[in-house]
């Protein structure tokens, strides 16, 4: 394992939750720009999939290897990743930023029967084939963040023949580990505070939190959308930590995003369009999160089938997927030699290294993708 050494006020909890869903990994104010380099391209494409069309923004060097970016969520969008990931990657690679079914600039989807893991995997296969043909690439690289990290593995378990390498960034593969990790962490933290000298009101509130966490832990996670948002967005503040960020000064409000005209222009969103993707994010996320099959998905044991070179990256203080999830994934890749897999834990970073440590993340990704590109 390689351990890499390496200001946003919350207007209210609901705005933060929606912003995180649509940004997935969030946003930071970066000093570099994504101005187009001579020879680089910037294409907007709609890819036809069953009963929908998916938006793909393709930017960067068309002479180089193609990386397909999978945002988080489910329900996020890719526009913000142009700001977060683009500066370090687009001169060295061709990067395709995909808005998944029902998300971002892709067609709205209100049919929950089409908002499934199986449909998303089929969609990605169609997108990969479309981009390979359009840009004359025999194979592609994939990188996925958060939910996108699991999404990428799900695709590889279907077909690895079209993929050169894979980067999983703060992803998950074992929902049981993820869910219980946060529940146990918050329960232990609440009990620690209960043993201190606190007011009756604080004691009652913490006892309620412990009781609710026990209820959620014993459930089958059938209607998990409300519970998981409570666990990730409300409980941490009462327990003195943030589930997503090690450095909470990196958080930015929804208002700050829409008032950043340069960013909105880069993403090609009007304020009205940007607000609409928040509504789409909520619908898609609820459709997945209220499905027991998604909330309990566990592909850890299947990772032994992965033969594609893989890098696993995670923030040291990522309580969203659980601080040990990256090591769990790395160890489950038993069919990959140490030369074909890497593990990077970034200190003093939470669930969003693209926000809290963008340069270190970029350096890791560039080194990995360049190395794997040269092999082919």
Short mmCIF file of C-alpha atoms in Angstrom, two decimals:
data_model
loop_
_atom_site.label_atom_id
_atom_site.label_comp_id
_atom_site.label_asym_id
_atom_site.label_seq_id
_atom_site.Cartn_x
_atom_site.Cartn_y
_atom_site.Cartn_z
CA UNK A 1 0.00 0.00 0.00
CA UNK A 2 1.21 3.48 -0.84
CA UNK A 3 0.19 6.18 1.62
CA UNK A 4 0.42 9.52 -0.12
CA UNK A 5 1.34 12.59 1.90
CA UNK A 6 0.03 15.03 0.74
CA UNK A 7 -14.40 27.84 2.09
CA UNK A 8 -17.69 26.58 2.07
CA UNK A 9 -20.40 27.38 4.58
CA UNK A 10 -23.48 25.19 4.66
CA UNK A 11 -26.54 27.34 4.01
CA UNK A 12 -28.76 24.56 5.31
CA UNK A 13 -28.73 20.77 5.46
CA UNK A 14 -31.08 20.24 2.53
CA UNK A 15 -29.07 22.43 0.18
CA UNK A 16 -25.90 20.63 1.21
CA UNK A 17 -27.48 17.23 0.59
CA UNK A 18 -28.76 18.20 -2.87
CA UNK A 19 -25.48 19.89 -3.76
CA UNK A 20 -23.54 16.80 -2.77
CA UNK A 21 -25.82 14.55 -4.79
CA UNK A 22 -25.41 16.62 -7.93
CA UNK A 23 -21.74 17.31 -7.40
CA UNK A 24 -21.15 13.87 -5.90
CA UNK A 25 -17.67 14.60 -4.86
CA UNK A 26 -18.40 18.27 -4.22
CA UNK A 27 -16.61 21.37 -5.35
CA UNK A 28 -13.54 23.37 -4.50
CA UNK A 29 -12.28 26.70 -5.74
CA UNK A 30 -9.23 25.80 -7.83
CA UNK A 31 -6.55 28.15 -9.05
CA UNK A 32 -6.06 26.55 -12.46
CA UNK A 33 -8.36 26.85 -15.47
CA UNK A 34 -9.75 24.42 -18.02
CA UNK A 35 -9.04 26.61 -21.02
CA UNK A 36 -8.79 24.60 -24.21
CA UNK A 37 -5.32 23.85 -25.49
CA UNK A 38 -4.60 24.08 -29.21
CA UNK A 39 -5.34 20.67 -30.69
CA UNK A 40 -7.63 19.65 -27.86
CA UNK A 41 -11.34 19.05 -28.48
CA UNK A 42 -14.54 19.81 -26.59
CA UNK A 43 -17.50 17.81 -27.91
CA UNK A 44 -21.03 17.38 -26.58
CA UNK A 45 -22.62 14.07 -27.60
CA UNK A 46 -25.97 12.39 -26.99
CA UNK A 47 -25.74 8.59 -27.00
CA UNK A 48 -28.92 6.62 -27.66
CA UNK A 49 -29.69 3.89 -25.14
CA UNK A 50 -32.96 1.98 -24.55
CA UNK A 51 -35.77 4.54 -24.03
CA UNK A 52 -33.36 7.41 -23.38
CA UNK A 53 -30.36 9.44 -24.52
CA UNK A 54 -27.27 10.03 -22.41
CA UNK A 55 -25.16 13.18 -22.45
CA UNK A 56 -21.40 12.86 -22.80
CA UNK A 57 -18.93 15.75 -22.79
CA UNK A 58 -15.66 14.71 -24.45
CA UNK A 59 -12.66 16.96 -23.80
CA UNK A 60 -8.93 16.75 -24.18
CA UNK A 61 -6.31 15.35 -26.49
CA UNK A 62 -7.88 13.15 -29.19
CA UNK A 63 -4.50 11.59 -30.00
CA UNK A 64 -4.20 10.09 -26.53
CA UNK A 65 -5.95 7.28 -24.66
CA UNK A 66 -9.63 7.69 -23.80
CA UNK A 67 -10.78 7.77 -20.15
CA UNK A 68 -14.48 7.43 -19.35
CA UNK A 69 -15.46 9.18 -16.12
CA UNK A 70 -18.25 7.76 -13.94
CA UNK A 71 -19.70 10.22 -11.44
CA UNK A 72 -21.14 9.25 -8.07
CA UNK A 73 -24.60 9.24 -6.58
CA UNK A 74 -26.54 7.45 -7.85
CA UNK A 75 -27.96 10.71 -9.14
CA UNK A 76 -24.87 12.86 -9.54
CA UNK A 77 -23.66 14.53 -12.70
CA UNK A 78 -20.37 14.96 -14.52
CA UNK A 79 -20.18 18.69 -15.19
CA UNK A 80 -18.32 19.52 -12.00
CA UNK A 81 -15.68 16.91 -12.78
CA UNK A 82 -14.51 19.02 -15.72
CA UNK A 83 -13.39 21.54 -13.11
CA UNK A 84 -12.09 18.98 -10.62
CA UNK A 85 -10.49 16.37 -12.89
CA UNK A 86 -10.00 18.11 -16.21
CA UNK A 87 -6.99 20.35 -15.55
CA UNK A 88 -4.70 17.46 -14.67
CA UNK A 89 -5.95 15.01 -17.29
CA UNK A 90 -7.21 16.69 -20.45
CA UNK A 91 -3.84 17.60 -22.01
CA UNK A 92 -2.55 14.07 -21.50
CA UNK A 93 -5.72 12.11 -22.28
CA UNK A 94 -9.10 12.32 -23.96
CA UNK A 95 -11.69 12.37 -21.18
CA UNK A 96 -15.38 11.49 -21.61
CA UNK A 97 -17.61 12.85 -18.85
CA UNK A 98 -20.80 10.76 -18.82
CA UNK A 99 -24.09 11.85 -17.26
CA UNK A 100 -25.73 8.60 -16.23
CA UNK A 101 -29.36 7.71 -16.97
CA UNK A 102 -31.73 10.32 -15.52
CA UNK A 103 -28.86 12.57 -14.41
CA UNK A 104 -27.35 15.91 -15.39
CA UNK A 105 -27.94 16.76 -19.06
CA UNK A 106 -29.11 13.25 -19.93
CA UNK A 107 -32.82 12.77 -20.51
CA UNK A 108 -34.95 12.79 -17.39
CA UNK A 109 -36.08 9.33 -16.28
CA UNK A 110 -39.20 8.89 -14.17
CA UNK A 111 -39.52 5.15 -14.82
CA UNK A 112 -38.02 3.47 -11.75
CA UNK A 113 -37.92 0.16 -13.60
CA UNK A 114 -35.19 1.68 -15.78
CA UNK A 115 -33.23 3.05 -12.81
CA UNK A 116 -31.48 -0.19 -11.97
CA UNK A 117 -27.94 -1.48 -11.75
CA UNK A 118 -28.56 -3.83 -14.66
CA UNK A 119 -29.80 -1.04 -16.93
CA UNK A 120 -26.91 1.22 -15.98
CA UNK A 121 -24.40 -1.50 -16.88
CA UNK A 122 -26.10 -1.98 -20.25
CA UNK A 123 -26.05 1.79 -20.80
CA UNK A 124 -22.33 1.98 -20.10
CA UNK A 125 -21.58 -0.79 -22.57
CA UNK A 126 -23.43 1.13 -25.28
CA UNK A 127 -21.59 4.35 -24.39
CA UNK A 128 -18.21 2.61 -24.48
CA UNK A 129 -18.91 1.11 -27.91
CA UNK A 130 -20.16 4.45 -29.24
CA UNK A 131 -17.08 6.34 -28.06
CA UNK A 132 -14.65 3.66 -29.21
CA UNK A 133 -16.12 3.87 -32.69
CA UNK A 134 -16.34 7.66 -32.82
CA UNK A 135 -12.78 8.27 -31.59
CA UNK A 136 -11.16 5.16 -33.08
CA UNK A 137 -10.06 3.62 -29.79
CA UNK A 138 -9.69 -0.14 -29.46
CA UNK A 139 -9.99 0.03 -25.67
CA UNK A 140 -10.69 2.64 -22.99
CA UNK A 141 -9.70 3.45 -19.42
CA UNK A 142 -12.43 3.95 -16.82
CA UNK A 143 -12.41 5.93 -13.57
CA UNK A 144 -15.29 5.95 -11.11
CA UNK A 145 -15.85 7.95 -7.94
CA UNK A 146 -18.04 6.94 -4.97
CA UNK A 147 -21.05 5.09 -6.47
CA UNK A 148 -19.16 5.38 -9.76
CA UNK A 149 -16.46 3.23 -8.16
CA UNK A 150 -18.89 0.36 -7.75
CA UNK A 151 -20.44 1.08 -11.16
CA UNK A 152 -17.07 0.55 -12.83
CA UNK A 153 -16.53 -2.79 -11.10
CA UNK A 154 -20.04 -3.91 -12.03
CA UNK A 155 -19.23 -3.20 -15.66
CA UNK A 156 -15.90 -5.04 -15.49
CA UNK A 157 -17.68 -8.09 -14.11
CA UNK A 158 -19.75 -8.05 -17.29
CA UNK A 159 -16.99 -7.34 -19.83
CA UNK A 160 -13.29 -6.60 -19.40
CA UNK A 161 -12.31 -6.96 -23.05
CA UNK A 162 -12.82 -3.28 -23.88
CA UNK A 163 -11.02 -1.80 -20.85
CA UNK A 164 -7.30 -1.04 -20.52
CA UNK A 165 -7.34 -0.14 -16.83
CA UNK A 166 -9.63 1.00 -14.03
CA UNK A 167 -9.35 3.62 -11.27
CA UNK A 168 -11.70 3.32 -8.29
CA UNK A 169 -11.80 6.54 -6.23
CA UNK A 170 -13.49 6.35 -2.81
CA UNK A 171 -15.70 3.60 -4.19
CA UNK A 172 -17.51 0.72 -2.58
CA UNK A 173 -18.16 -2.93 -3.38
CA UNK A 174 -19.70 -4.16 -0.13
CA UNK A 175 -22.81 -2.29 0.99
CA UNK A 176 -23.01 -4.28 4.22
CA UNK A 177 -19.55 -3.07 5.20
CA UNK A 178 -20.36 0.49 4.13
CA UNK A 179 -23.67 0.74 5.99
CA UNK A 180 -22.54 -0.94 9.19
CA UNK A 181 -19.24 0.92 9.24
CA UNK A 182 -20.96 4.30 9.52
CA UNK A 183 -23.63 3.01 11.91
CA UNK A 184 -21.03 1.52 14.23
CA UNK A 185 -18.79 4.59 14.07
CA UNK A 186 -21.65 6.93 14.95
CA UNK A 187 -22.98 4.62 17.68
CA UNK A 188 -19.56 4.40 19.34
CA UNK A 189 -19.04 8.15 19.06
CA UNK A 190 -22.46 8.89 20.58
CA UNK A 191 -21.83 6.47 23.46
CA UNK A 192 -18.46 8.10 24.14
CA UNK A 193 -20.11 11.52 24.43
CA UNK A 194 -22.86 10.05 26.63
CA UNK A 195 -20.18 9.10 29.15
CA UNK A 196 -19.14 12.73 29.50
CA UNK A 197 -20.74 15.56 31.48
CA UNK A 198 -23.52 16.81 29.19
CA UNK A 199 -26.93 18.42 29.62
CA UNK A 200 -30.17 16.47 29.89
CA UNK A 201 -31.20 17.76 26.48
CA UNK A 202 -27.95 16.58 24.88
CA UNK A 203 -28.29 13.22 26.59
CA UNK A 204 -31.84 12.75 25.30
CA UNK A 205 -30.80 13.67 21.78
CA UNK A 206 -27.85 11.28 21.76
CA UNK A 207 -29.92 8.45 23.23
CA UNK A 208 -32.44 9.00 20.43
CA UNK A 209 -29.62 8.84 17.86
CA UNK A 210 -28.33 5.55 19.31
CA UNK A 211 -31.84 4.08 19.30
CA UNK A 212 -32.44 5.11 15.68
CA UNK A 213 -29.09 3.70 14.61
CA UNK A 214 -30.00 0.39 16.25
CA UNK A 215 -33.30 0.39 14.37
CA UNK A 216 -31.59 1.07 11.04
CA UNK A 217 -28.93 -1.57 11.66
CA UNK A 218 -31.55 -4.24 12.31
CA UNK A 219 -33.57 -3.30 9.23
CA UNK A 220 -33.18 -4.73 5.75
CA UNK A 221 -32.41 -1.23 4.40
CA UNK A 222 -35.65 -1.37 2.42
CA UNK A 223 -36.50 2.34 2.60
CA UNK A 224 -32.97 3.58 3.12
CA UNK A 225 -33.08 6.92 1.30
CA UNK A 226 -34.32 8.89 4.33
CA UNK A 227 -32.25 6.92 6.83
CA UNK A 228 -28.96 7.19 4.97
CA UNK A 229 -29.36 10.92 4.42
CA UNK A 230 -30.06 11.36 8.13
CA UNK A 231 -26.96 9.30 8.98
CA UNK A 232 -24.67 11.15 6.56
CA UNK A 233 -25.98 14.71 6.71
CA UNK A 234 -27.62 15.27 10.10
CA UNK A 235 -26.09 12.95 12.70
CA UNK A 236 -22.40 13.82 12.06
CA UNK A 237 -22.89 17.48 12.99
CA UNK A 238 -24.35 16.39 16.35
CA UNK A 239 -21.37 14.13 16.95
CA UNK A 240 -18.66 16.60 15.96
CA UNK A 241 -17.47 15.27 12.61
CA UNK A 242 -18.26 15.40 8.89
CA UNK A 243 -18.86 12.17 6.98
CA UNK A 244 -17.62 13.61 3.68
CA UNK A 245 -14.86 16.08 4.47
CA UNK A 246 -11.79 16.03 6.64
CA UNK A 247 -11.39 19.76 5.98
CA UNK A 248 -14.85 21.35 6.16
CA UNK A 249 -13.46 24.67 4.98
CA UNK A 250 -13.49 23.14 1.49
CA UNK A 251 -17.29 22.97 1.44
CA UNK A 252 -19.15 25.51 -0.71
CA UNK A 253 -22.82 26.49 -0.75
CA UNK A 254 -25.26 25.99 -3.61
CA UNK A 255 -25.47 29.76 -3.88
CA UNK A 256 -21.72 30.04 -4.35
CA UNK A 257 -21.84 27.56 -7.23
CA UNK A 258 -24.53 29.34 -9.21
CA UNK A 259 -22.89 32.71 -8.59
CA UNK A 260 -19.58 31.47 -10.04
CA UNK A 261 -20.20 32.58 -13.64
CA UNK A 262 -16.93 31.11 -14.94
CA UNK A 263 -17.78 27.71 -13.50
CA UNK A 264 -21.34 27.80 -14.80
CA UNK A 265 -20.03 28.71 -18.25
CA UNK A 266 -17.47 25.91 -18.14
CA UNK A 267 -20.19 23.38 -17.22
CA UNK A 268 -22.58 24.95 -19.77
CA UNK A 269 -25.42 25.35 -17.27
CA UNK A 270 -27.82 28.20 -16.68
CA UNK A 271 -28.97 28.71 -13.08
CA UNK A 272 -32.36 27.25 -13.93
CA UNK A 273 -30.80 24.16 -15.54
CA UNK A 274 -28.49 23.68 -12.59
CA UNK A 275 -31.39 23.76 -10.13
CA UNK A 276 -33.24 21.21 -12.25
CA UNK A 277 -30.45 18.66 -12.00
CA UNK A 278 -30.83 18.81 -8.23
CA UNK A 279 -34.42 17.63 -8.58
CA UNK A 280 -33.32 14.88 -10.97
CA UNK A 281 -30.62 13.84 -8.51
CA UNK A 282 -33.11 13.45 -5.68
CA UNK A 283 -35.43 11.28 -7.78
CA UNK A 284 -32.69 8.98 -9.08
CA UNK A 285 -31.05 8.64 -5.68
CA UNK A 286 -34.34 7.78 -4.00
CA UNK A 287 -35.16 5.23 -6.71
CA UNK A 288 -31.93 3.37 -5.97
CA UNK A 289 -31.80 3.96 -2.22
CA UNK A 290 -35.32 2.63 -1.64
CA UNK A 291 -34.43 -0.68 -3.29
CA UNK A 292 -33.12 -3.39 -0.93
CA UNK A 293 -31.22 -5.06 -3.79
CA UNK A 294 -29.13 -1.89 -4.22
CA UNK A 295 -28.72 -1.16 -0.52
CA UNK A 296 -27.44 -4.68 0.14
CA UNK A 297 -25.36 -5.20 -2.99
CA UNK A 298 -22.06 -6.95 -2.29
CA UNK A 299 -19.63 -7.89 -5.06
CA UNK A 300 -16.53 -8.24 -2.87
CA UNK A 301 -16.21 -11.99 -3.48
CA UNK A 302 -16.59 -11.50 -7.24
CA UNK A 303 -13.58 -9.19 -7.52
CA UNK A 304 -11.37 -12.25 -7.86
CA UNK A 305 -12.61 -12.32 -11.47
CA UNK A 306 -11.04 -8.94 -12.27
CA UNK A 307 -8.00 -9.20 -14.53
CA UNK A 308 -7.92 -5.54 -15.60
CA UNK A 309 -5.12 -3.45 -13.99
CA UNK A 310 -6.76 -1.52 -11.15
CA UNK A 311 -5.84 1.35 -8.86
CA UNK A 312 -7.80 1.89 -5.64
CA UNK A 313 -7.70 5.37 -4.10
CA UNK A 314 -9.37 6.61 -0.92
CA UNK A 315 -9.25 9.47 1.54
CA UNK A 316 -8.00 8.41 4.95
CA UNK A 317 -11.03 9.91 6.72
CA UNK A 318 -13.77 8.70 4.37
CA UNK A 319 -16.65 7.74 6.65
CA UNK A 320 -19.13 7.55 3.76
CA UNK A 321 -17.89 4.21 2.45
CA UNK A 322 -15.95 3.28 5.57
CA UNK A 323 -12.29 3.98 6.22
CA UNK A 324 -11.22 0.42 5.44
CA UNK A 325 -13.12 0.01 2.17
CA UNK A 326 -10.20 0.67 -0.16
CA UNK A 327 -8.06 -1.95 1.56
CA UNK A 328 -11.01 -4.37 1.40
CA UNK A 329 -11.25 -3.84 -2.36
CA UNK A 330 -7.51 -4.12 -2.91
CA UNK A 331 -7.30 -7.38 -0.96
CA UNK A 332 -10.28 -8.83 -2.84
CA UNK A 333 -8.50 -8.36 -6.20
CA UNK A 334 -6.78 -11.70 -5.73
CA UNK A 335 -6.35 -12.40 -9.44
CA UNK A 336 -4.16 -9.31 -9.87
CA UNK A 337 -0.48 -9.37 -9.04
CA UNK A 338 1.04 -6.46 -7.11
CA UNK A 339 2.31 -5.15 -10.45
CA UNK A 340 -1.25 -4.88 -11.74
CA UNK A 341 -2.93 -3.28 -8.73
CA UNK A 342 -2.21 -0.27 -6.56
CA UNK A 343 -3.61 1.07 -3.28
CA UNK A 344 -3.32 4.74 -2.35
CA UNK A 345 -4.63 6.17 0.92
CA UNK A 346 -4.47 9.97 0.97
CA UNK A 347 -3.99 11.39 4.51
CA UNK A 348 -6.14 14.19 5.93
CA UNK A 349 -8.76 13.75 3.21
CA UNK A 350 -12.35 12.52 3.36
CA UNK A 351 -14.66 11.14 0.69
CA UNK A 352 -13.68 13.75 -1.90
CA UNK A 353 -9.96 13.84 -2.74
CA UNK A 354 -10.76 15.71 -5.96
CA UNK A 355 -11.80 18.58 -3.69
CA UNK A 356 -9.49 18.31 -0.72
CA UNK A 357 -6.33 17.19 -2.49
CA UNK A 358 -6.79 17.68 -6.26
CA UNK A 359 -3.12 17.84 -7.22
CA UNK A 360 -2.18 14.65 -5.40
CA UNK A 361 -5.15 12.82 -6.90
CA UNK A 362 -4.28 14.10 -10.36
CA UNK A 363 -0.65 13.02 -10.04
CA UNK A 364 -1.69 9.51 -8.97
CA UNK A 365 -4.16 9.14 -11.84
CA UNK A 366 -1.81 10.49 -14.51
CA UNK A 367 1.01 8.18 -13.42
CA UNK A 368 -1.31 5.17 -13.44
CA UNK A 369 -3.07 5.84 -16.73
CA UNK A 370 0.15 6.76 -18.54
CA UNK A 371 1.81 3.58 -17.32
CA UNK A 372 -1.12 1.42 -18.43
CA UNK A 373 -1.41 3.23 -21.77
CA UNK A 374 2.23 2.50 -22.59
CA UNK A 375 1.62 -1.23 -22.14
CA UNK A 376 -0.83 -1.25 -25.03
#
